[in-house]
Tab-separated table of C-alpha atoms and ligand atoms in Angstrom:
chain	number	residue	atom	x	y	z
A	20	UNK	CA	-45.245	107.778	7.701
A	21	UNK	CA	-44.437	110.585	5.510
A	22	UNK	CA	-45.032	113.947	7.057
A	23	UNK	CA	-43.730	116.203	4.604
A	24	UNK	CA	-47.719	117.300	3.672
A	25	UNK	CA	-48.023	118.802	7.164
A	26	UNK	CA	-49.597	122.393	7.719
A	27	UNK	CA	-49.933	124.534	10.167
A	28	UNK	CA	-53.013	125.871	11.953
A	29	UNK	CA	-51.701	129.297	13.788
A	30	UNK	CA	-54.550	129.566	16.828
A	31	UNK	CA	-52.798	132.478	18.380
A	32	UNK	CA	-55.853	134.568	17.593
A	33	UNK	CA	-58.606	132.051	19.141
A	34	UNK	CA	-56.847	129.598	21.373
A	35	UNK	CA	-54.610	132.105	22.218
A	36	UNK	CA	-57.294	134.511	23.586
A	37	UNK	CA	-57.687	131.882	25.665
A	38	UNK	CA	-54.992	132.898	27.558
A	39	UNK	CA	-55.701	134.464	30.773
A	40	UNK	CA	-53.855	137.498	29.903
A	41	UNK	CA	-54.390	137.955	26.320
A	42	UNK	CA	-56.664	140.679	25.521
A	43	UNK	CA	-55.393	141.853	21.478
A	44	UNK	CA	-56.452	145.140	20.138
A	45	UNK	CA	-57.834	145.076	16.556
A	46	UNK	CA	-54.391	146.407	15.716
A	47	UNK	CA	-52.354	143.963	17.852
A	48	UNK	CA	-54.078	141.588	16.012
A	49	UNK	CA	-53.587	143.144	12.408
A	50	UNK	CA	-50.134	143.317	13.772
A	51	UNK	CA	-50.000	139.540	14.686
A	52	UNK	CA	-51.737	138.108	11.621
A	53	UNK	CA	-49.507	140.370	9.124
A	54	UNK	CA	-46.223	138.959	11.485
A	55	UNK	CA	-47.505	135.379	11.007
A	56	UNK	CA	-48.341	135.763	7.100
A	57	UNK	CA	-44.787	136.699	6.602
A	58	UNK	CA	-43.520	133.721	8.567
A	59	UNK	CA	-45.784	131.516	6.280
A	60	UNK	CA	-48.160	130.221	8.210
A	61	UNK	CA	-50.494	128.018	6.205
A	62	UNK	CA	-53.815	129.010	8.063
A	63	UNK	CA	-54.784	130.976	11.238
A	64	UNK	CA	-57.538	130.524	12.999
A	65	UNK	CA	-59.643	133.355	14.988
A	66	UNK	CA	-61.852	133.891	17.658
A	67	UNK	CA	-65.551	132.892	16.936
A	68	UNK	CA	-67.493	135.924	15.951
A	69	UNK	CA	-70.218	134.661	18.035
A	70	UNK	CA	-68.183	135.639	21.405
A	71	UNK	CA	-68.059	139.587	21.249
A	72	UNK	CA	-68.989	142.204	18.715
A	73	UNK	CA	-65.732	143.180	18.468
A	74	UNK	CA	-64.458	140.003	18.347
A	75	UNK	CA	-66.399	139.821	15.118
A	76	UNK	CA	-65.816	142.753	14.043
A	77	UNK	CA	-61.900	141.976	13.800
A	78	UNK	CA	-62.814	138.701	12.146
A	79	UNK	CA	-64.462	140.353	8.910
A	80	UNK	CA	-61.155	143.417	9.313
A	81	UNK	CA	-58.961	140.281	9.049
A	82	UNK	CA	-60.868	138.717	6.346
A	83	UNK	CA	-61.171	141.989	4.164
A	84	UNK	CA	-57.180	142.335	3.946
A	85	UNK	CA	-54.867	140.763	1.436
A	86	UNK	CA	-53.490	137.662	3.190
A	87	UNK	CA	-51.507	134.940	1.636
A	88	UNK	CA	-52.804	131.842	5.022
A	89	UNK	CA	-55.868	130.833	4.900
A	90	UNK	CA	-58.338	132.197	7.720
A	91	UNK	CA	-60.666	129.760	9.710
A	92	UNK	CA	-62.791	130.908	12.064
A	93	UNK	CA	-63.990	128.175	15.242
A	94	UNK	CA	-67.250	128.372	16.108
A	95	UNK	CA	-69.630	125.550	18.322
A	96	UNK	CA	-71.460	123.124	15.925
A	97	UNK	CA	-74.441	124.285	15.637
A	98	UNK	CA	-75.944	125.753	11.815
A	99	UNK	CA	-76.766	129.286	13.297
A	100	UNK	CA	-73.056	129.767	14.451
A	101	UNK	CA	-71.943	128.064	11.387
A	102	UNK	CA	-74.398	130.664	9.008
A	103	UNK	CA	-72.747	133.480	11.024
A	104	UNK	CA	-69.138	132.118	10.502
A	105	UNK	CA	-69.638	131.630	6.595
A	106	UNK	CA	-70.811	134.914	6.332
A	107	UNK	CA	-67.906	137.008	7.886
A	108	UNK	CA	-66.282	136.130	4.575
A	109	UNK	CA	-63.532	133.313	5.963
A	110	UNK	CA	-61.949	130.383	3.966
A	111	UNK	CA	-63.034	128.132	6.334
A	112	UNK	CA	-65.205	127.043	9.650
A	113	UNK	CA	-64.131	124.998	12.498
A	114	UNK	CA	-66.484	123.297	14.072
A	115	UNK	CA	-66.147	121.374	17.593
A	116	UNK	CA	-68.468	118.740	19.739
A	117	UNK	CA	-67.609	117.419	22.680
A	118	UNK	CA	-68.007	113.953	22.645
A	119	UNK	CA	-66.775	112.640	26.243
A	120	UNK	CA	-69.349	111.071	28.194
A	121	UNK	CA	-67.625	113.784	31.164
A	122	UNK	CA	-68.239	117.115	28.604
A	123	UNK	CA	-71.626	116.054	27.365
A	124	UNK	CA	-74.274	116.379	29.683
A	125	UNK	CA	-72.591	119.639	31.181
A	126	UNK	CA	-71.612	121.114	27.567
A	127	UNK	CA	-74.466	120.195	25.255
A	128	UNK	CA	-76.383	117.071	26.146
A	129	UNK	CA	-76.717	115.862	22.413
A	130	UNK	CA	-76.320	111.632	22.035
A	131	UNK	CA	-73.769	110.307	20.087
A	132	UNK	CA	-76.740	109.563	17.288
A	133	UNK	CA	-77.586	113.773	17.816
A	134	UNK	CA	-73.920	114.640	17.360
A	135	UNK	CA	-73.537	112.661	13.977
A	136	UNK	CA	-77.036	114.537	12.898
A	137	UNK	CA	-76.157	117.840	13.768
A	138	UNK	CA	-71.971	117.528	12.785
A	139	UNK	CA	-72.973	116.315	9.725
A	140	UNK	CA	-75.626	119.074	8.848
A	141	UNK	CA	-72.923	121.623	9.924
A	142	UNK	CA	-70.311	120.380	7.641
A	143	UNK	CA	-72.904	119.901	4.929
A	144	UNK	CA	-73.730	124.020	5.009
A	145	UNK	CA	-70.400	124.783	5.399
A	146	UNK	CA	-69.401	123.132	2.161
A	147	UNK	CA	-72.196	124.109	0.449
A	148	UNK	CA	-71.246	127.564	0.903
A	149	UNK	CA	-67.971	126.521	-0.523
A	150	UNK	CA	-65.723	126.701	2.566
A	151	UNK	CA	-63.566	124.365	4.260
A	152	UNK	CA	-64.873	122.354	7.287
A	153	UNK	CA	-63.527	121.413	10.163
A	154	UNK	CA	-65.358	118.911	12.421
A	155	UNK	CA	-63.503	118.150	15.252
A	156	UNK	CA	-64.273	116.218	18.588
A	157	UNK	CA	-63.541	117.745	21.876
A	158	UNK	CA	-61.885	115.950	24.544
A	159	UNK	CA	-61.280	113.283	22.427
A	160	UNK	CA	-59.070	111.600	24.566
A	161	UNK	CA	-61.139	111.260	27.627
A	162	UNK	CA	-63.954	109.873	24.484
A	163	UNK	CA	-64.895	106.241	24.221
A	164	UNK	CA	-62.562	105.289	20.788
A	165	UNK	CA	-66.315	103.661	19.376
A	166	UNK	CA	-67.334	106.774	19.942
A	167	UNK	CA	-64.927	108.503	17.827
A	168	UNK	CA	-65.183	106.085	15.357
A	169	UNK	CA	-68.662	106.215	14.760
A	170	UNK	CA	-69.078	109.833	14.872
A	171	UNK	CA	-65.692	110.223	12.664
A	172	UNK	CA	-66.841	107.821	10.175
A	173	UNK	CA	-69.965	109.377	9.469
A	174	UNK	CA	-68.951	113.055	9.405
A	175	UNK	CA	-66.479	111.839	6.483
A	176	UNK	CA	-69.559	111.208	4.376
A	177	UNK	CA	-70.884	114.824	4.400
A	178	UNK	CA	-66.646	115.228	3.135
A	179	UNK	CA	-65.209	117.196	5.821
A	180	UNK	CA	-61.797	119.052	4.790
A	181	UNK	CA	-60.284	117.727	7.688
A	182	UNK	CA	-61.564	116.142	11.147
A	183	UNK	CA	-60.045	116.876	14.435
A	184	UNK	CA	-59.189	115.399	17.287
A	185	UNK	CA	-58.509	117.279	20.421
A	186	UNK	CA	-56.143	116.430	23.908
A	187	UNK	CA	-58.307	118.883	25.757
A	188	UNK	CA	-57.625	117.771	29.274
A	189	UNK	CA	-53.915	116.617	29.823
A	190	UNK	CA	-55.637	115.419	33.589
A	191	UNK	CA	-54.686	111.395	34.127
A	192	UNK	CA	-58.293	109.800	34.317
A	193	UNK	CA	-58.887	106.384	33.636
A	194	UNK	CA	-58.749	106.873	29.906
A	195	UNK	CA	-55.718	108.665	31.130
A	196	UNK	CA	-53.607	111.581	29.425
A	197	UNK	CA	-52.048	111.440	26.148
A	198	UNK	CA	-49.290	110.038	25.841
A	199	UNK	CA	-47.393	110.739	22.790
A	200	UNK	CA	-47.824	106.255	22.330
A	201	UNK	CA	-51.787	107.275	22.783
A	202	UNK	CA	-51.898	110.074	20.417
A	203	UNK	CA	-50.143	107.659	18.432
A	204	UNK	CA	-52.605	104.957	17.987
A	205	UNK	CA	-55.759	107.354	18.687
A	206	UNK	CA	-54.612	109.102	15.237
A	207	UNK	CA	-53.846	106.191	13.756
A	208	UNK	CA	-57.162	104.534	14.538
A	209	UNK	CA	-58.661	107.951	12.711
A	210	UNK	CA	-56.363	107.718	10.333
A	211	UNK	CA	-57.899	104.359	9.338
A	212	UNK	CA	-61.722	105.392	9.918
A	213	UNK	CA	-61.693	108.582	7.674
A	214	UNK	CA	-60.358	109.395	4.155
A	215	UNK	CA	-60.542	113.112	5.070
A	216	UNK	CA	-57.282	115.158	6.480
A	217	UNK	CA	-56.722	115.217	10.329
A	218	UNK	CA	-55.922	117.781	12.422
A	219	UNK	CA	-54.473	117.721	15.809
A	220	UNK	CA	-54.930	120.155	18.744
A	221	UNK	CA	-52.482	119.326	21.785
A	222	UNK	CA	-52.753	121.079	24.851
A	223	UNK	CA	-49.721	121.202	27.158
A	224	UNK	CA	-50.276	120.340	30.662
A	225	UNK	CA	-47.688	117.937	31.521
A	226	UNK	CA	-45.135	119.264	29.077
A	227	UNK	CA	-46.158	116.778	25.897
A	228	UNK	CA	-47.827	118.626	23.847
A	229	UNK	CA	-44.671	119.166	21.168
A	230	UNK	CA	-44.180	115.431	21.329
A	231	UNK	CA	-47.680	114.666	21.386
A	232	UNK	CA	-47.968	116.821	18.013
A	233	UNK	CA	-44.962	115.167	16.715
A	234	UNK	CA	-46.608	111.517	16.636
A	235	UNK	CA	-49.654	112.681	15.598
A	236	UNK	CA	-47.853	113.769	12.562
A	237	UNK	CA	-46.200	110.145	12.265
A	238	UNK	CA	-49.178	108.760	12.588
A	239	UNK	CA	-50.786	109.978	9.702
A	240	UNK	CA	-52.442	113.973	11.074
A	241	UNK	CA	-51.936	116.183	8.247
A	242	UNK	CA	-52.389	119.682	10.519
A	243	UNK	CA	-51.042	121.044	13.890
A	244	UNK	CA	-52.331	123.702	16.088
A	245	UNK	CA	-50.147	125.639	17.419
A	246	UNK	CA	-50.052	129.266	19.073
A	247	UNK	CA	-47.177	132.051	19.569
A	248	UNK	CA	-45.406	130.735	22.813
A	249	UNK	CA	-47.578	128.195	23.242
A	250	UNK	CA	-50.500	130.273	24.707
A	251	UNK	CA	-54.201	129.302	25.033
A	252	UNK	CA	-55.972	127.652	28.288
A	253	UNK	CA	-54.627	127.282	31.174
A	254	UNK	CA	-50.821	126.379	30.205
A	255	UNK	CA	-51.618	126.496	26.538
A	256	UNK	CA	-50.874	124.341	23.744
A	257	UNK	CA	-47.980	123.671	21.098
A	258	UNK	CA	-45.680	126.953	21.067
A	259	UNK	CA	-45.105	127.662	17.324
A	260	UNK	CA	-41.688	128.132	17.549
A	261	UNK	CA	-41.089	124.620	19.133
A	262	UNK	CA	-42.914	122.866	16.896
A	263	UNK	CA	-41.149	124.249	14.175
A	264	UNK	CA	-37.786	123.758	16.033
A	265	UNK	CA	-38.770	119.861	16.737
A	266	UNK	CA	-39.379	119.218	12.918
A	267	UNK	CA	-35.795	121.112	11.726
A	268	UNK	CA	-34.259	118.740	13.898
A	269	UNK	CA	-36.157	115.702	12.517
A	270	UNK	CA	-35.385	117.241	9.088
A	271	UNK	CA	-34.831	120.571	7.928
A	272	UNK	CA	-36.407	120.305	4.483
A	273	UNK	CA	-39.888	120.104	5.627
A	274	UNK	CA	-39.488	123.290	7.648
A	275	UNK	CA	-37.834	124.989	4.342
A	276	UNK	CA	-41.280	127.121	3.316
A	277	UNK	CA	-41.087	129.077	6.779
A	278	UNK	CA	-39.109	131.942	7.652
A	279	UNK	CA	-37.891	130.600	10.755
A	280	UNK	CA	-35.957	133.792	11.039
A	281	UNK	CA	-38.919	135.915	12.042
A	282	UNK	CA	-39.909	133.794	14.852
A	283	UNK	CA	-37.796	135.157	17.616
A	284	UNK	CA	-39.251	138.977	16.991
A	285	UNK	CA	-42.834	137.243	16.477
A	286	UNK	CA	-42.533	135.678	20.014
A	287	UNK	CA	-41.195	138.664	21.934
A	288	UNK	CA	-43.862	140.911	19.975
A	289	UNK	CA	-46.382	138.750	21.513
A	290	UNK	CA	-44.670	138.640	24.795
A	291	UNK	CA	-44.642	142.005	24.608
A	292	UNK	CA	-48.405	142.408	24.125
A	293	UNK	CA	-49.073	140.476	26.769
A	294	UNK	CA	-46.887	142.037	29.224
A	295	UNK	CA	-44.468	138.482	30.338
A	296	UNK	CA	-41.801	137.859	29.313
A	297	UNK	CA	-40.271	134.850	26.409
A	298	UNK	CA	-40.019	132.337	29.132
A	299	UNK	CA	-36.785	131.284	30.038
A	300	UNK	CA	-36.939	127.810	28.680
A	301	UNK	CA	-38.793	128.565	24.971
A	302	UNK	CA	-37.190	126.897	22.585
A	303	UNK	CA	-35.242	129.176	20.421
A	304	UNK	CA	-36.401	132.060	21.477
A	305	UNK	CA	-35.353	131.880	24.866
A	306	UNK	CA	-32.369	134.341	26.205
A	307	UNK	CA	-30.398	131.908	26.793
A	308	UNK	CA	-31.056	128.896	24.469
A	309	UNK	CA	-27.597	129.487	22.403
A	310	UNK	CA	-25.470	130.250	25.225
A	311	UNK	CA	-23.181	128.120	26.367
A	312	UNK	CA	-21.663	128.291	30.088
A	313	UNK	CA	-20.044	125.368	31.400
A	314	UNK	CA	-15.939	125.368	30.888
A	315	UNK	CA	-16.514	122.195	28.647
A	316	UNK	CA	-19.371	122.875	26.941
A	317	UNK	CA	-17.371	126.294	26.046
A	318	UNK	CA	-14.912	124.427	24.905
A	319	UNK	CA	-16.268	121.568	22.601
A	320	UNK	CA	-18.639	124.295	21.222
A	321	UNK	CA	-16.305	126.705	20.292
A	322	UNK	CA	-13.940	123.656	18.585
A	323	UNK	CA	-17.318	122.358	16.823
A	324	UNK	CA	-20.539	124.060	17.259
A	325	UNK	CA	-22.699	120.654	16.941
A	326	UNK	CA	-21.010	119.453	19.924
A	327	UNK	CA	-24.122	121.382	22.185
A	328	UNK	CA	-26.505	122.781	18.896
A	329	UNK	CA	-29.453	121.166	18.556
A	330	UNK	CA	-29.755	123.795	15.418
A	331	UNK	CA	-27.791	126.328	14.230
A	332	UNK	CA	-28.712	129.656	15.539
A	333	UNK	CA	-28.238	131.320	12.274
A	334	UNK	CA	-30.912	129.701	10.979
A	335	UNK	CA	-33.494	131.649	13.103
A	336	UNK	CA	-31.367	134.884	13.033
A	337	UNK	CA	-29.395	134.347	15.893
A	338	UNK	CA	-25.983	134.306	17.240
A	339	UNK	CA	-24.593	132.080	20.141
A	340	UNK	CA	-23.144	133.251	23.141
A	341	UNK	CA	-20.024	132.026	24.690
A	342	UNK	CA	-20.465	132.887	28.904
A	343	UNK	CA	-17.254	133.829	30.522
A	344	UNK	CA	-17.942	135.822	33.588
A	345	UNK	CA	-18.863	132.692	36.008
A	346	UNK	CA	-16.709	130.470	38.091
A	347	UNK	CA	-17.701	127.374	35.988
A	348	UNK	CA	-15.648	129.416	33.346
A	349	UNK	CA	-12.605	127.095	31.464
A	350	UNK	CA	-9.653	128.766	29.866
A	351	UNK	CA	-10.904	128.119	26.091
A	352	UNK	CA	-13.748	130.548	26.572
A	353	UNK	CA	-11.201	133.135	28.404
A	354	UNK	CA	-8.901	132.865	25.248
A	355	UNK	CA	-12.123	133.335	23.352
A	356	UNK	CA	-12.599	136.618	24.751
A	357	UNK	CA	-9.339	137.641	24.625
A	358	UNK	CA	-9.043	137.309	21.291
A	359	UNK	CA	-11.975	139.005	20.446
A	360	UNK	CA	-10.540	141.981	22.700
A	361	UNK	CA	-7.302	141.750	20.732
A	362	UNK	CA	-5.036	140.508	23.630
A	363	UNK	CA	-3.041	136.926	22.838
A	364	UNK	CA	-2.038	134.976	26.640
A	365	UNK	CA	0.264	132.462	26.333
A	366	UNK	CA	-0.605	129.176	28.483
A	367	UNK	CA	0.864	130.820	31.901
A	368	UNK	CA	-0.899	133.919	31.607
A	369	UNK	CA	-4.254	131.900	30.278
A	370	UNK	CA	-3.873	129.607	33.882
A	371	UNK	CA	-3.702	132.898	35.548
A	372	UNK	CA	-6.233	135.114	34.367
A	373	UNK	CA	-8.534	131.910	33.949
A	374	UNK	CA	-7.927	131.178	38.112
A	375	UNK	CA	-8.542	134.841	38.827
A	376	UNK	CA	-12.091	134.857	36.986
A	377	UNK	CA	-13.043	131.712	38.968
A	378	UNK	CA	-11.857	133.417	42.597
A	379	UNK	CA	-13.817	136.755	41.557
A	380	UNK	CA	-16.764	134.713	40.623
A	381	UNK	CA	-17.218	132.802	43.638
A	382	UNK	CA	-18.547	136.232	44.898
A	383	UNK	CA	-20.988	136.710	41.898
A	384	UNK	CA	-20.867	136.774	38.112
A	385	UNK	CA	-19.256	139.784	36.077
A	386	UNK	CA	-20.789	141.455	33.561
A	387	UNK	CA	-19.254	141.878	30.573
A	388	UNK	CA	-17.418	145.098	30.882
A	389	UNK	CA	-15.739	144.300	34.278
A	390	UNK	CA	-14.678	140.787	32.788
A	391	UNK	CA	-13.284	142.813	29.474
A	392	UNK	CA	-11.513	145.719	31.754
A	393	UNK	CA	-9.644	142.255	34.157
A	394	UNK	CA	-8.573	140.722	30.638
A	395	UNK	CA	-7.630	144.064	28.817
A	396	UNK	CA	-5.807	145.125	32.022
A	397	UNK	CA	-4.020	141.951	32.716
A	398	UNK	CA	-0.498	142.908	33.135
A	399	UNK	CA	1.456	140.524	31.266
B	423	LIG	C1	-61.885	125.202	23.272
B	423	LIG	C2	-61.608	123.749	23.097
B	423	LIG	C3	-60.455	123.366	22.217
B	423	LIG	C4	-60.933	123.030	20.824
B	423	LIG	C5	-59.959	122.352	19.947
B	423	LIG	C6	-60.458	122.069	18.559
B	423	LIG	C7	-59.854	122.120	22.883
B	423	LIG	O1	-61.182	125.839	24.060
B	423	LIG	O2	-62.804	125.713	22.641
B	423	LIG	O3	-61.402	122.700	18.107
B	423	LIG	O4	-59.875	121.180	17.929
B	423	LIG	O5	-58.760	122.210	23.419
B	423	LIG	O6	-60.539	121.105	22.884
B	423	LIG	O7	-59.467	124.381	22.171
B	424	LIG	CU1	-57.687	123.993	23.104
């Protein structure tokens, strides 16, 4: 399948309010949608302006600025949210239903029959108003797949932008959690049902959710959700950065429109905001996702970065790290940092100062002026 059409759907604004320690000031989140419009984010997607006054408030602020994404707002499926959403002055409503037999008596308790009625009068007013719609079905995975289809095939009628489908709950049930293989052929079975476009919305409670975006993609999804680090509910969802780091990998030309070089500042600004720290395993963005420790890793990377790159660092504005202050230290990094201090060791003298690193180490790591001041001062 050719994913080269994909967009992105940048929910740090909605799902990542959902976050339980996100809390953005109208400027934080001028701040976060002007970051993400340089980055080139195709759409982002706010807070309903049904949930606070402010909350609406900084939906119309967004939507009265010069933006080059596309705003959505995501609203419950129901016309009167719907009316309200179309008038804050977006590009586009997203709508959600739950459709699991375990959501709908406790979220809504519409029938299947009800939610085609109402989904498809939604989506009607939207368009009519000359807006994109979004209908999507929540906790689609935990939804019987007739379900889906039937509800799915009949919202594509009243022509839907896109439909949605949703891994709400990554909680094993007997439908079970999604699997990347399940995401697979759920999309694919949409992907059959509708002509519309299909979004997917992967949240990440066992880890899957970049994978799980990835073969929704394959399978024929044409958007992503994703949020800065990943945040939303609970654990969160896809982390933008990731997402964008999985596809250079798979090929860097359909990651060429983005300016992957902002995302580093864009996650520690939001990091920031929200008081935590980039979490030590993020992918790129992480402290220490370009250094390299072990004596042979060192080694191989300094002779041929690819050895232990995944990407190249520059790409996203980076530099890597060579770590030389440890025990597990080998004498290619030792020379490395030699020569950077100007001092040349022949092989003797590399043995030597290489041994005494390791023997000081066993006690703790040196930082990088004591290791400088034992290699500078290394009588020779
Ligand atoms: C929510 C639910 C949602 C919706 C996703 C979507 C989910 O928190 O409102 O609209 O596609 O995970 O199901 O985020
Ligand atoms: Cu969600």
């Amino acid at each position: 399948m050719n994913i080269e059409h994909f967009r992105i759907i940048e929910s740090t604004l909605r799902e990542g309010e959902q976050f339980p320690r996100a809390h953005f000031s109208p400027a934080q989140k001028v701040a976060i949608a002007s970051a993400l419009d340089d980055f080139g984010a195709d759409y982002l997607e706010l807070t309903s302006p049904r949930a606070s006054p402010q909350s609406e408030a900084d939906l119309r602020l967004i939507a009265s600025q010069p933006r080059r994404f596309r705003l959505l707002t995501h609203v419950r499926c129901n016309l009167d949210d719907a009316r309200l959403a179309i008038d804050t002055g977006v590009d586009g409503v997203d709508v959600l239903f739950a459709t699991s037999s375990q959501l709908r008596p406790v979220s809504h308790g519409y029938s299947i029959d009800e939610i085609i009625e109402i989904g498809s009068a939604v989506v009607g007013a939207i368009n009519a108003a000359g807006l994109e719609a979004r209908f999507s079905s929540e906790d689609s995975f935990r939804s019987d797949p007739d379900d889906l289809v039937r509800i799915y095939r009949a919202i594509d009628r009243a022509r839907p932008s896109r439909v949605g489908i949703a891994d709400t709950v990554g909680i094993a049930t007997t439908v079970g959690i999604a699997t990347p293989r399940q995401v697979h052929e759920l999309v694919s079975l949409v992907r059959r049902t509708v002509d519309c476009d299909i979004e997917f919305h992967a949240h990440n409670d066992t880890g899957c959710a970049i994978a799980n975006a990835l073969a929704a993609l394959e399978a024929g999804a044409t958007h992503i959700d994703t949020t800065v680090l990943g945040i939303g509910e609970r654990n969160g969802i896809v982390p933008l950065t990731g997402m964008i780091a999985r596809l250079l990998t798979v090929q860097p030309a359909l990651v060429e429109r983005y300016r992957l070089e902002l995302l580093p500042d864009i996650d520690r600004m939001v990091a920031d905001m929200l008081g935590i720290e980039v979490p030590f395993n993020s992918p790129v963005s992480a402290e220490g996702a370009f250094h390299h420790k072990a004596g042979m890793h060192a080694k191989a990377v300094l002779a041929d970065p690819n050895s232990y790159e995944a990407m190249d660092p520059a790409r996203f504005g980076l530099q890597r790290r060579i770590l030389a202050g440890h025990r597990l230290v080998g004498r290619h990094a030792i020379r490395h940092r030699a020569e950077a201090l100007g001092r040349r060791f022949d092989e003797q003298q590399l043995r030597a100062v290489t041994d005494e690193v390791k023997l000081r180490c066993d006690s703790g790591p040196l930082d990088n002026d004591e290791l400088d001041h034992l290699i500078v001062n290394w009588a020779t």
